[in-house]
């Protein structure tokens, strides 16, 4: 494999490797995830240094015993324990969005030809005709990121090595549960104990993108946003369609909540110079499986909710406030319609809003087998997605309440990602600022440092800012935290690795027009990351600031 790269320059190597990696169908959860890990491992072993030191390339089986992470270690020219981590992920989202072009989703040349001639989107066609963009699933997110790290690993192996060590980590499952990165933590602990490594910083090169039309700024990040998945189980009052006015349809409550929360920028955190994402509804449905003339008894809905400076406790209070507002709105409308159509209501239209923690405590006062029902329901529905299984658990608990009143129950489900960021003046922050200033002067690029990488990232698992008290609102409202799901909080705190993102530049990730800008990603970024690496090893040791 190395023979294909020998006579290529750096940018050509990066493009060749990106196209090579795109060709792997490494959709999250598929067989291709296994195949690409082995291929990356074998590719690195073909590099001259690793032919002589095969022990410095290895595979780690992830905690789900299904996937593998790839590791490559390159010792620095000094006898030092200081190590900079490079990391990227090899899984991608699916290719269904390509429609009739699905068979070409992993073929950059075919897509370039198509978008050059047949694109309705003038921006996409303009990019295709320029020759500066590379298309295909994973072109930005993030086969190109792997390629850039491999190019730099090869550069160091062929030329003078950096002062300190490089540890490359290519991980699985970033697009779903982050099993790969959570497994990496165990390996980082093992290497620290075995080789005495100290981790100076981690450089992720996940994609960056324009924030608005015409934006040419290259944003670099000194941390990662966090994420919770707030879920709402909504119990209504079912009715026959012939008695519909007496019912309380849970889909109405779910819809009101969706309309209130989804893309509501007014509840995002007010952070200057940060790209802050609003809540996004990822799932909404009722519990009916077949057609009949009874209204649904319950509805399920959950949201992607990013955290920056806000704690889970503060987020929980905010979500409950909006849930109560949605429930009150529906209650008032149902009562008013009943009054207008039938007359003075004799029905209680109130809708209780509570949390999993408080509802569980209420049930325990009734002396019902709460924990046994949780365990039995979980075992019964093991075949379901974990989020669906949690909804079944809440539904089973709702059935334990003799009152069976209309109720909205907030709980959390996987995944949870901590947030982290560096303060100005820390070793890594200063190295990044100096690196970008030098590159701006030499290349003419415009850079801006921001704290929070705005998309979901493996970097969230390298450092954590939340205290145990701040996490309690999550753990207490997580149906099976510690048994079916948790994150290694203690390991993350112990490692506490500054997490940076210096990404490839692209557009439309997770869309069929996904494409990578080659001039920056292949011609500038590899050298930018090497300069950053050099400065990280040169900077005087200072205490990290939280």
Short mmCIF file of C-alpha atoms in Angstrom, two decimals:
data_model
loop_
_atom_site.label_atom_id
_atom_site.label_comp_id
_atom_site.label_asym_id
_atom_site.label_seq_id
_atom_site.Cartn_x
_atom_site.Cartn_y
_atom_site.Cartn_z
CA UNK A 1 0.00 0.00 0.00
CA UNK A 2 2.84 2.40 0.80
CA UNK A 3 4.10 1.93 -2.75
CA UNK A 4 1.05 3.82 -4.03
CA UNK A 5 2.12 6.88 -2.03
CA UNK A 6 5.89 7.01 -2.56
CA UNK A 7 5.97 9.37 -5.53
CA UNK A 8 3.06 11.59 -4.50
CA UNK A 9 3.45 14.96 -2.83
CA UNK A 10 1.73 15.67 0.48
CA UNK A 11 -1.55 17.01 -0.93
CA UNK A 12 -1.71 14.19 -3.46
CA UNK A 13 -1.18 11.65 -0.70
CA UNK A 14 -4.01 13.16 1.33
CA UNK A 15 -6.39 13.08 -1.63
CA UNK A 16 -5.42 9.54 -2.62
CA UNK A 17 -5.91 8.29 0.95
CA UNK A 18 -9.25 10.09 1.28
CA UNK A 19 -10.61 8.50 -1.91
CA UNK A 20 -9.25 5.12 -0.83
CA UNK A 21 -11.02 5.37 2.54
CA UNK A 22 -14.28 6.72 1.08
CA UNK A 23 -14.54 3.55 -1.00
CA UNK A 24 -15.10 1.54 2.21
CA UNK A 25 -18.76 1.20 3.11
CA UNK A 26 -18.11 1.89 6.79
CA UNK A 27 -21.65 2.92 7.72
CA UNK A 28 -22.15 2.87 11.47
CA UNK A 29 -23.20 -0.57 12.64
CA UNK A 30 -22.34 -2.33 9.38
CA UNK A 31 -19.78 -4.94 8.41
CA UNK A 32 -17.72 -2.25 6.72
CA UNK A 33 -16.70 -0.84 10.11
CA UNK A 34 -14.80 -4.07 10.77
CA UNK A 35 -13.22 -4.13 7.33
CA UNK A 36 -11.96 -0.55 7.33
CA UNK A 37 -10.31 -0.90 10.73
CA UNK A 38 -8.26 -3.85 9.52
CA UNK A 39 -7.39 -2.05 6.29
CA UNK A 40 -6.20 1.09 8.10
CA UNK A 41 -4.13 -1.09 10.42
CA UNK A 42 -2.55 -2.89 7.45
CA UNK A 43 -2.01 0.39 5.60
CA UNK A 44 -0.02 1.87 8.49
CA UNK A 45 2.01 -1.32 8.82
CA UNK A 46 3.10 -0.86 5.21
CA UNK A 47 4.87 2.41 6.12
CA UNK A 48 8.66 1.86 6.35
CA UNK A 49 8.97 2.70 10.06
CA UNK A 50 6.21 0.29 11.01
CA UNK A 51 7.62 -2.50 8.88
CA UNK A 52 10.54 -2.43 11.29
CA UNK A 53 8.39 -1.72 14.36
CA UNK A 54 5.13 -3.64 13.88
CA UNK A 55 4.59 -3.62 17.65
CA UNK A 56 3.80 0.09 17.40
CA UNK A 57 0.61 -0.54 15.40
CA UNK A 58 -2.24 -2.47 16.94
CA UNK A 59 -5.99 -3.00 17.09
CA UNK A 60 -8.12 -2.67 20.21
CA UNK A 61 -11.43 -4.49 20.42
CA UNK A 62 -14.07 -2.07 21.65
CA UNK A 63 -16.21 -2.68 24.73
CA UNK A 64 -19.12 -3.96 22.61
CA UNK A 65 -16.85 -6.76 21.29
CA UNK A 66 -17.98 -5.87 17.77
CA UNK A 67 -15.68 -3.15 16.46
CA UNK A 68 -11.99 -2.26 16.64
CA UNK A 69 -9.99 0.90 17.18
CA UNK A 70 -6.68 1.43 15.41
CA UNK A 71 -3.60 2.72 17.27
CA UNK A 72 -0.20 3.77 15.95
CA UNK A 73 2.62 5.04 18.16
CA UNK A 74 5.57 7.06 16.87
CA UNK A 75 8.32 7.82 19.38
CA UNK A 76 9.73 11.35 19.35
CA UNK A 77 13.39 12.12 18.75
CA UNK A 78 13.84 12.93 22.44
CA UNK A 79 13.57 10.44 25.23
CA UNK A 80 10.39 11.95 26.62
CA UNK A 81 7.06 10.77 27.90
CA UNK A 82 5.18 13.77 26.50
CA UNK A 83 2.71 12.65 23.85
CA UNK A 84 0.33 14.45 21.51
CA UNK A 85 -2.73 12.49 20.46
CA UNK A 86 -4.13 12.60 16.92
CA UNK A 87 -7.61 11.15 16.56
CA UNK A 88 -10.39 10.70 14.01
CA UNK A 89 -13.27 8.29 13.43
CA UNK A 90 -13.87 5.95 10.50
CA UNK A 91 -17.63 5.30 10.69
CA UNK A 92 -20.13 7.29 8.62
CA UNK A 93 -23.85 7.84 8.47
CA UNK A 94 -25.90 5.99 5.83
CA UNK A 95 -26.21 6.68 2.12
CA UNK A 96 -29.99 6.53 1.64
CA UNK A 97 -30.06 10.30 1.06
CA UNK A 98 -28.26 9.79 -2.27
CA UNK A 99 -31.42 8.30 -3.75
CA UNK A 100 -30.80 7.14 -7.33
CA UNK A 101 -27.12 8.03 -6.87
CA UNK A 102 -26.79 5.59 -3.97
CA UNK A 103 -24.54 3.27 -5.98
CA UNK A 104 -22.13 6.19 -6.50
CA UNK A 105 -22.18 7.52 -2.93
CA UNK A 106 -18.66 6.18 -2.32
CA UNK A 107 -17.29 7.19 -5.74
CA UNK A 108 -15.91 10.76 -5.68
CA UNK A 109 -15.20 10.86 -9.42
CA UNK A 110 -18.71 9.79 -10.42
CA UNK A 111 -20.27 12.32 -8.04
CA UNK A 112 -17.99 15.09 -9.30
CA UNK A 113 -19.14 14.38 -12.84
CA UNK A 114 -22.80 14.32 -11.81
CA UNK A 115 -22.71 17.56 -9.83
CA UNK A 116 -20.71 19.29 -12.55
CA UNK A 117 -23.48 18.70 -15.08
CA UNK A 118 -26.76 17.85 -13.37
CA UNK A 119 -26.92 19.74 -10.09
CA UNK A 120 -29.93 21.99 -9.55
CA UNK A 121 -28.09 23.66 -6.68
CA UNK A 122 -25.95 26.33 -8.32
CA UNK A 123 -23.57 26.51 -5.34
CA UNK A 124 -22.90 22.78 -5.52
CA UNK A 125 -22.43 22.89 -9.29
CA UNK A 126 -20.09 25.85 -9.01
CA UNK A 127 -17.98 23.96 -6.46
CA UNK A 128 -17.93 20.84 -8.62
CA UNK A 129 -16.81 22.73 -11.73
CA UNK A 130 -14.03 24.49 -9.82
CA UNK A 131 -12.14 21.23 -9.32
CA UNK A 132 -11.38 22.23 -5.74
CA UNK A 133 -13.93 19.99 -4.06
CA UNK A 134 -14.06 16.24 -3.40
CA UNK A 135 -17.50 14.62 -3.10
CA UNK A 136 -18.75 11.45 -1.41
CA UNK A 137 -20.04 10.05 1.84
CA UNK A 138 -17.39 10.58 4.46
CA UNK A 139 -15.45 13.08 2.37
CA UNK A 140 -15.78 15.63 5.17
CA UNK A 141 -17.02 13.47 8.06
CA UNK A 142 -14.40 12.20 8.24
CA UNK A 143 -12.34 10.02 5.93
CA UNK A 144 -10.34 13.11 4.95
CA UNK A 145 -9.51 13.69 8.61
CA UNK A 146 -8.04 10.20 8.85
CA UNK A 147 -6.08 10.86 5.65
CA UNK A 148 -4.56 14.08 7.02
CA UNK A 149 -3.43 12.33 10.20
CA UNK A 150 -1.96 9.46 8.16
CA UNK A 151 -0.11 11.95 5.94
CA UNK A 152 1.42 13.58 9.01
CA UNK A 153 2.31 10.25 10.57
CA UNK A 154 4.06 9.30 7.34
CA UNK A 155 5.77 12.70 7.15
CA UNK A 156 7.26 12.26 10.60
CA UNK A 157 8.25 8.67 9.90
CA UNK A 158 10.05 9.66 6.66
CA UNK A 159 11.59 12.92 7.93
CA UNK A 160 12.71 14.34 11.24
CA UNK A 161 10.45 13.29 14.05
CA UNK A 162 8.88 15.75 16.49
CA UNK A 163 10.38 16.40 19.90
CA UNK A 164 7.76 14.27 21.63
CA UNK A 165 5.68 11.22 20.83
CA UNK A 166 2.67 10.93 18.55
CA UNK A 167 -0.16 8.50 19.28
CA UNK A 168 -2.68 8.12 16.47
CA UNK A 169 -6.13 6.78 17.35
CA UNK A 170 -8.71 5.93 14.67
CA UNK A 171 -11.99 5.11 16.37
CA UNK A 172 -15.31 3.41 15.70
CA UNK A 173 -18.90 4.41 16.40
CA UNK A 174 -18.62 8.19 16.63
CA UNK A 175 -21.90 8.60 14.77
CA UNK A 176 -23.89 6.70 17.39
CA UNK A 177 -22.90 5.71 20.93
CA UNK A 178 -19.16 6.61 20.89
CA UNK A 179 -18.20 3.10 21.95
CA UNK A 180 -14.86 3.54 20.20
CA UNK A 181 -13.72 6.62 22.10
CA UNK A 182 -15.02 5.34 25.42
CA UNK A 183 -12.93 2.21 24.86
CA UNK A 184 -9.92 4.37 23.97
CA UNK A 185 -9.87 5.70 27.54
CA UNK A 186 -8.99 2.26 28.86
CA UNK A 187 -6.14 1.97 26.38
CA UNK A 188 -4.82 5.43 27.25
CA UNK A 189 -4.72 4.44 30.90
CA UNK A 190 -2.92 1.21 30.01
CA UNK A 191 -0.29 3.02 27.94
CA UNK A 192 0.25 5.59 30.66
CA UNK A 193 0.85 2.86 33.21
CA UNK A 194 2.99 0.72 30.89
CA UNK A 195 5.06 3.38 29.13
CA UNK A 196 4.62 6.30 31.52
CA UNK A 197 3.13 8.55 28.84
CA UNK A 198 1.83 12.02 29.66
CA UNK A 199 -0.80 13.38 27.29
CA UNK A 200 -0.12 17.00 26.35
CA UNK A 201 -3.20 17.49 24.16
CA UNK A 202 -5.44 15.71 21.69
CA UNK A 203 -5.95 17.03 18.15
CA UNK A 204 -9.13 15.97 16.41
CA UNK A 205 -9.50 17.05 12.78
CA UNK A 206 -13.25 16.60 12.44
CA UNK A 207 -14.74 18.82 9.77
CA UNK A 208 -15.26 22.55 10.06
CA UNK A 209 -17.65 24.46 7.82
CA UNK A 210 -18.90 27.95 6.96
CA UNK A 211 -21.32 29.36 9.53
CA UNK A 212 -23.19 31.57 7.06
CA UNK A 213 -23.31 32.20 3.34
CA UNK A 214 -20.03 33.58 2.09
CA UNK A 215 -18.18 32.77 5.34
CA UNK A 216 -14.49 32.08 4.60
CA UNK A 217 -13.28 31.84 8.20
CA UNK A 218 -11.54 28.66 9.35
CA UNK A 219 -12.79 28.03 12.89
CA UNK A 220 -10.55 26.17 15.31
CA UNK A 221 -11.88 24.89 18.62
CA UNK A 222 -10.44 24.49 22.10
CA UNK A 223 -13.16 22.22 23.41
CA UNK A 224 -16.37 20.41 22.60
CA UNK A 225 -20.02 20.96 23.32
CA UNK A 226 -21.84 18.41 25.42
CA UNK A 227 -25.11 16.67 24.73
CA UNK A 228 -28.06 15.17 26.55
CA UNK A 229 -31.00 13.31 25.03
CA UNK A 230 -34.08 14.43 26.97
CA UNK A 231 -36.99 12.05 26.42
CA UNK A 232 -40.65 12.61 27.25
CA UNK A 233 -43.04 9.77 27.86
CA UNK A 234 -46.57 11.17 27.53
CA UNK A 235 -49.58 9.30 28.85
CA UNK A 236 -52.94 10.54 27.66
CA UNK A 237 -56.54 9.48 28.19
CA UNK A 238 -57.62 7.17 25.42
CA UNK A 239 -61.08 7.26 23.88
CA UNK A 240 -63.18 5.76 21.11
CA UNK A 241 -63.54 8.08 18.13
CA UNK A 242 -67.24 8.18 18.91
CA UNK A 243 -66.41 9.76 22.28
CA UNK A 244 -63.41 11.75 21.14
CA UNK A 245 -64.27 14.90 23.08
CA UNK A 246 -63.72 13.17 26.41
CA UNK A 247 -60.25 11.90 25.51
CA UNK A 248 -56.87 13.55 25.87
CA UNK A 249 -54.72 12.56 22.93
CA UNK A 250 -51.04 12.30 23.92
CA UNK A 251 -50.00 13.14 20.37
CA UNK A 252 -51.37 16.65 20.91
CA UNK A 253 -49.08 17.13 23.90
CA UNK A 254 -46.10 15.73 22.00
CA UNK A 255 -46.83 18.02 19.08
CA UNK A 256 -47.12 21.08 21.30
CA UNK A 257 -43.82 20.21 22.94
CA UNK A 258 -42.18 19.63 19.55
CA UNK A 259 -43.39 22.97 18.20
CA UNK A 260 -42.10 24.73 21.30
CA UNK A 261 -38.66 23.12 21.59
CA UNK A 262 -37.56 22.20 18.07
CA UNK A 263 -35.19 24.85 16.65
CA UNK A 264 -36.20 27.28 19.41
CA UNK A 265 -33.22 29.64 19.35
CA UNK A 266 -34.64 31.59 22.30
CA UNK A 267 -33.66 28.81 24.70
CA UNK A 268 -30.11 28.39 23.43
CA UNK A 269 -27.27 29.58 25.62
CA UNK A 270 -26.37 33.25 24.99
CA UNK A 271 -22.67 32.86 24.21
CA UNK A 272 -20.84 35.49 22.21
CA UNK A 273 -18.82 34.35 19.18
CA UNK A 274 -19.98 30.74 19.51
CA UNK A 275 -22.15 28.73 17.12
CA UNK A 276 -24.79 27.43 19.52
CA UNK A 277 -27.24 24.80 18.33
CA UNK A 278 -30.92 24.88 19.31
CA UNK A 279 -32.77 21.72 20.40
CA UNK A 280 -33.66 19.31 17.59
CA UNK A 281 -36.46 16.76 17.65
CA UNK A 282 -35.00 13.41 16.61
CA UNK A 283 -37.97 11.16 17.29
CA UNK A 284 -41.74 11.40 17.76
CA UNK A 285 -44.39 8.72 17.59
CA UNK A 286 -47.31 7.17 19.47
CA UNK A 287 -47.56 3.63 20.77
CA UNK A 288 -50.13 2.32 18.30
CA UNK A 289 -48.97 -0.64 16.24
CA UNK A 290 -52.06 -1.26 14.10
CA UNK A 291 -55.16 0.54 12.89
CA UNK A 292 -58.22 0.76 15.12
CA UNK A 293 -60.63 3.49 16.21
CA UNK A 294 -59.14 4.05 19.65
CA UNK A 295 -56.85 7.00 20.20
CA UNK A 296 -53.30 6.37 21.31
CA UNK A 297 -52.67 5.77 24.99
CA UNK A 298 -49.18 7.22 24.98
CA UNK A 299 -46.65 9.10 22.87
CA UNK A 300 -42.85 9.23 22.83
CA UNK A 301 -40.59 12.10 21.86
CA UNK A 302 -36.93 12.96 22.33
CA UNK A 303 -34.57 15.78 21.43
CA UNK A 304 -30.94 16.43 20.71
CA UNK A 305 -30.00 19.06 23.31
CA UNK A 306 -26.47 20.47 23.29
CA UNK A 307 -24.75 21.80 26.41
CA UNK A 308 -22.06 24.47 26.45
CA UNK A 309 -21.77 26.21 29.83
CA UNK A 310 -25.18 25.15 31.08
CA UNK A 311 -25.35 22.21 33.49
CA UNK A 312 -27.67 19.20 33.25
CA UNK A 313 -29.46 20.43 36.38
CA UNK A 314 -30.18 23.80 34.78
CA UNK A 315 -31.25 22.09 31.58
CA UNK A 316 -33.66 19.83 33.44
CA UNK A 317 -35.34 22.81 35.09
CA UNK A 318 -35.62 24.53 31.72
CA UNK A 319 -37.12 21.47 30.03
CA UNK A 320 -39.68 21.02 32.81
CA UNK A 321 -40.72 24.64 32.39
CA UNK A 322 -41.38 24.16 28.69
CA UNK A 323 -43.07 20.81 29.27
CA UNK A 324 -45.47 22.40 31.75
CA UNK A 325 -46.22 25.20 29.30
CA UNK A 326 -46.98 22.71 26.52
CA UNK A 327 -49.16 20.58 28.81
CA UNK A 328 -51.07 23.64 30.07
CA UNK A 329 -51.63 24.86 26.51
CA UNK A 330 -53.11 21.53 25.43
CA UNK A 331 -55.19 21.27 28.59
CA UNK A 332 -56.72 24.71 28.02
CA UNK A 333 -57.53 23.98 24.38
CA UNK A 334 -59.15 20.63 25.13
CA UNK A 335 -61.26 22.11 27.91
CA UNK A 336 -62.31 25.06 25.75
CA UNK A 337 -63.32 22.83 22.83
CA UNK A 338 -65.28 20.56 25.12
CA UNK A 339 -67.10 23.55 26.61
CA UNK A 340 -67.86 25.04 23.18
CA UNK A 341 -69.17 21.77 21.72
CA UNK A 342 -70.78 19.93 24.64
CA UNK A 343 -71.11 22.28 27.57
CA UNK A 344 -69.63 22.79 30.99
CA UNK A 345 -66.95 20.14 31.43
CA UNK A 346 -67.15 17.57 34.19
CA UNK A 347 -63.74 16.15 33.28
CA UNK A 348 -60.36 16.88 34.87
CA UNK A 349 -58.17 18.21 32.05
CA UNK A 350 -55.01 18.61 34.10
CA UNK A 351 -51.79 16.99 32.90
CA UNK A 352 -49.13 16.17 35.45
CA UNK A 353 -45.52 17.02 34.55
CA UNK A 354 -42.79 15.22 36.44
CA UNK A 355 -39.37 13.59 36.19
CA UNK A 356 -38.43 9.93 36.23
CA UNK A 357 -36.81 10.42 39.64
CA UNK A 358 -39.90 11.98 41.21
CA UNK A 359 -42.33 9.57 39.56
CA UNK A 360 -40.32 6.60 40.76
CA UNK A 361 -40.30 8.02 44.29
CA UNK A 362 -44.09 8.47 44.12
CA UNK A 363 -44.60 4.86 43.03
CA UNK A 364 -42.41 3.61 45.86
CA UNK A 365 -44.83 5.20 48.34
CA UNK A 366 -47.54 2.92 46.89
CA UNK A 367 -45.48 -0.14 47.81
CA UNK A 368 -45.37 -1.45 44.25
CA UNK A 369 -42.39 -3.45 42.84
CA UNK A 370 -40.74 -0.57 40.98
CA UNK A 371 -37.23 -2.00 40.59
CA UNK A 372 -38.48 -5.45 39.68
CA UNK A 373 -40.68 -3.99 36.94
CA UNK A 374 -37.74 -1.99 35.58
CA UNK A 375 -35.54 -5.08 35.42
CA UNK A 376 -38.23 -7.36 34.00
CA UNK A 377 -39.27 -4.85 31.34
CA UNK A 378 -35.68 -4.24 30.31
CA UNK A 379 -35.08 -7.96 29.93
CA UNK A 380 -38.32 -8.43 28.01
CA UNK A 381 -37.44 -5.76 25.46
CA UNK A 382 -33.71 -6.41 25.07
CA UNK A 383 -34.20 -6.67 21.31
CA UNK A 384 -35.27 -3.02 21.08
CA UNK A 385 -33.09 0.04 20.65
CA UNK A 386 -32.10 1.22 24.14
CA UNK A 387 -34.15 4.41 23.83
CA UNK A 388 -37.25 2.42 22.83
CA UNK A 389 -36.57 0.09 25.74
CA UNK A 390 -36.50 3.01 28.16
CA UNK A 391 -39.89 4.17 26.87
CA UNK A 392 -41.23 0.67 27.55
CA UNK A 393 -39.85 0.87 31.09
CA UNK A 394 -41.61 4.17 31.76
CA UNK A 395 -44.80 2.81 30.23
CA UNK A 396 -44.67 -0.21 32.53
CA UNK A 397 -44.18 2.08 35.53
CA UNK A 398 -47.13 4.23 34.45
CA UNK A 399 -49.26 1.07 34.49
CA UNK A 400 -48.38 0.58 38.19
CA UNK A 401 -50.18 3.78 39.16
CA UNK A 402 -53.85 3.07 39.98
CA UNK A 403 -54.76 6.65 39.05
CA UNK A 404 -53.37 6.30 35.50
CA UNK A 405 -53.70 10.04 35.09
CA UNK A 406 -52.51 11.95 32.02
CA UNK A 407 -48.87 12.54 32.66
CA UNK A 408 -45.69 13.79 31.03
CA UNK A 409 -42.51 12.18 32.37
CA UNK A 410 -39.06 13.57 31.58
CA UNK A 411 -36.10 11.20 31.59
CA UNK A 412 -32.71 10.93 29.88
CA UNK A 413 -31.38 8.27 27.53
CA UNK A 414 -28.10 7.59 25.71
CA UNK A 415 -25.91 9.09 24.55
CA UNK A 416 -24.58 11.58 27.04
CA UNK A 417 -21.55 13.68 26.10
CA UNK A 418 -19.79 15.93 28.62
CA UNK A 419 -18.74 19.42 27.58
CA UNK A 420 -15.21 20.80 27.97
CA UNK A 421 -13.12 23.76 26.94
CA UNK A 422 -9.81 25.49 27.67
CA UNK A 423 -9.35 28.87 29.23
CA UNK A 424 -7.21 31.43 27.44
CA UNK A 425 -3.57 31.32 28.45
CA UNK A 426 -3.24 27.59 28.91
CA UNK A 427 -0.40 25.77 27.17
CA UNK A 428 -2.55 24.32 24.39
CA UNK A 429 -4.54 27.53 23.87
CA UNK A 430 -1.38 29.62 23.50
CA UNK A 431 0.15 27.09 21.11
CA UNK A 432 -2.97 27.20 18.94
CA UNK A 433 -3.11 31.01 18.90
CA UNK A 434 0.54 31.27 17.86
CA UNK A 435 0.12 28.57 15.22
CA UNK A 436 -2.87 30.27 13.63
CA UNK A 437 -1.20 33.69 13.66
CA UNK A 438 1.79 32.29 11.79
CA UNK A 439 -0.40 30.47 9.25
CA UNK A 440 -2.56 33.56 8.66
CA UNK A 441 0.54 35.60 7.86
CA UNK A 442 1.93 32.97 5.52
CA UNK A 443 -1.21 31.66 3.80
CA UNK A 444 -3.64 34.56 3.97
CA UNK A 445 -6.24 32.34 5.64
CA UNK A 446 -8.61 33.89 8.17
CA UNK A 447 -8.88 32.00 11.46
CA UNK A 448 -10.95 32.35 14.58
CA UNK A 449 -10.59 30.45 17.85
CA UNK A 450 -13.79 29.30 19.47
CA UNK A 451 -14.33 27.25 22.59
CA UNK A 452 -16.96 24.74 21.56
CA UNK A 453 -16.79 22.50 18.51
CA UNK A 454 -20.44 22.91 17.51
CA UNK A 455 -21.17 19.33 16.44
CA UNK A 456 -21.18 16.06 18.34
CA UNK A 457 -17.62 14.88 18.82
CA UNK A 458 -15.51 12.15 20.39
CA UNK A 459 -13.51 14.96 21.99
CA UNK A 460 -16.23 15.26 24.63
CA UNK A 461 -14.88 12.12 26.30
CA UNK A 462 -11.34 13.42 26.85
CA UNK A 463 -12.17 15.96 29.56
CA UNK A 464 -15.21 16.75 31.67
CA UNK A 465 -16.24 19.95 33.42
CA UNK A 466 -19.39 18.71 35.17
CA UNK A 467 -19.09 17.94 38.89
CA UNK A 468 -20.82 14.94 40.48
CA UNK A 469 -23.48 17.25 41.91
CA UNK A 470 -24.11 18.75 38.50
CA UNK A 471 -24.39 15.27 36.98
CA UNK A 472 -26.92 14.08 39.56
CA UNK A 473 -29.87 15.47 37.58
CA UNK A 474 -28.77 13.24 34.70
CA UNK A 475 -27.95 10.09 36.66
CA UNK A 476 -31.08 10.25 38.84
CA UNK A 477 -33.31 10.59 35.78
CA UNK A 478 -31.58 7.93 33.70
CA UNK A 479 -33.58 4.69 34.02
CA UNK A 480 -30.67 2.25 34.10
CA UNK A 481 -27.55 4.31 34.61
CA UNK A 482 -24.71 2.11 35.79
CA UNK A 483 -26.18 -1.14 34.54
CA UNK A 484 -27.14 -0.76 30.89
CA UNK A 485 -25.36 2.52 30.25
CA UNK A 486 -22.90 4.93 31.79
CA UNK A 487 -19.77 6.82 30.85
CA UNK A 488 -16.40 6.40 32.56
CA UNK A 489 -16.49 9.72 34.40
CA UNK A 490 -13.62 8.82 36.72
CA UNK A 491 -11.36 7.83 33.81
CA UNK A 492 -12.15 11.03 31.94
CA UNK A 493 -11.38 13.16 35.00
CA UNK A 494 -8.18 11.27 35.68
CA UNK A 495 -6.89 11.67 32.12
CA UNK A 496 -8.19 15.25 31.67
CA UNK A 497 -6.69 15.72 28.19
CA UNK A 498 -7.06 19.14 26.54
CA UNK A 499 -9.19 18.52 23.46
CA UNK A 500 -8.65 20.62 20.33
CA UNK A 501 -10.27 20.47 16.91
CA UNK A 502 -8.32 21.59 13.84
CA UNK A 503 -10.54 20.30 11.12
CA UNK A 504 -10.73 19.65 7.42
CA UNK A 505 -12.98 22.16 5.67
CA UNK A 506 -16.16 21.11 3.92
CA UNK A 507 -19.83 21.63 3.31
CA UNK A 508 -23.07 19.68 3.75
CA UNK A 509 -21.89 16.84 5.98
CA UNK A 510 -24.56 14.11 6.30
CA UNK A 511 -26.17 15.35 3.07
CA UNK A 512 -25.90 13.92 -0.44
CA UNK A 513 -24.02 17.05 -1.50
CA UNK A 514 -21.32 16.44 1.16
CA UNK A 515 -18.01 17.74 -0.14
CA UNK A 516 -14.51 18.65 0.99
CA UNK A 517 -12.51 21.76 0.07
CA UNK A 518 -9.15 20.40 -1.04
CA UNK A 519 -6.96 23.54 -1.10
CA UNK A 520 -7.26 24.06 2.65
CA UNK A 521 -7.75 20.47 3.80
CA UNK A 522 -4.89 18.93 1.80
CA UNK A 523 -2.49 21.81 1.19
CA UNK A 524 -2.64 23.81 4.44
CA UNK A 525 -4.09 21.70 7.25
CA UNK A 526 -1.39 18.98 7.44
CA UNK A 527 1.33 21.59 7.96
CA UNK A 528 -0.90 23.53 10.34
CA UNK A 529 -1.30 20.47 12.58
CA UNK A 530 2.45 19.79 12.47
CA UNK A 531 3.18 23.38 13.46
CA UNK A 532 0.72 23.03 16.32
CA UNK A 533 2.40 19.79 17.38
CA UNK A 534 5.82 21.45 17.38
CA UNK A 535 4.57 24.32 19.54
CA UNK A 536 2.86 21.97 21.99
CA UNK A 537 6.19 20.28 22.65
CA UNK A 538 8.07 23.59 22.84
CA UNK A 539 5.74 25.44 25.24
CA UNK A 540 6.85 25.69 28.86
CA UNK A 541 4.94 23.43 31.17
CA UNK A 542 2.11 25.26 32.92
CA UNK A 543 -0.80 24.12 35.00
CA UNK A 544 -3.93 23.42 33.04
CA UNK A 545 -6.84 25.68 33.88
CA UNK A 546 -10.30 24.22 34.02
#
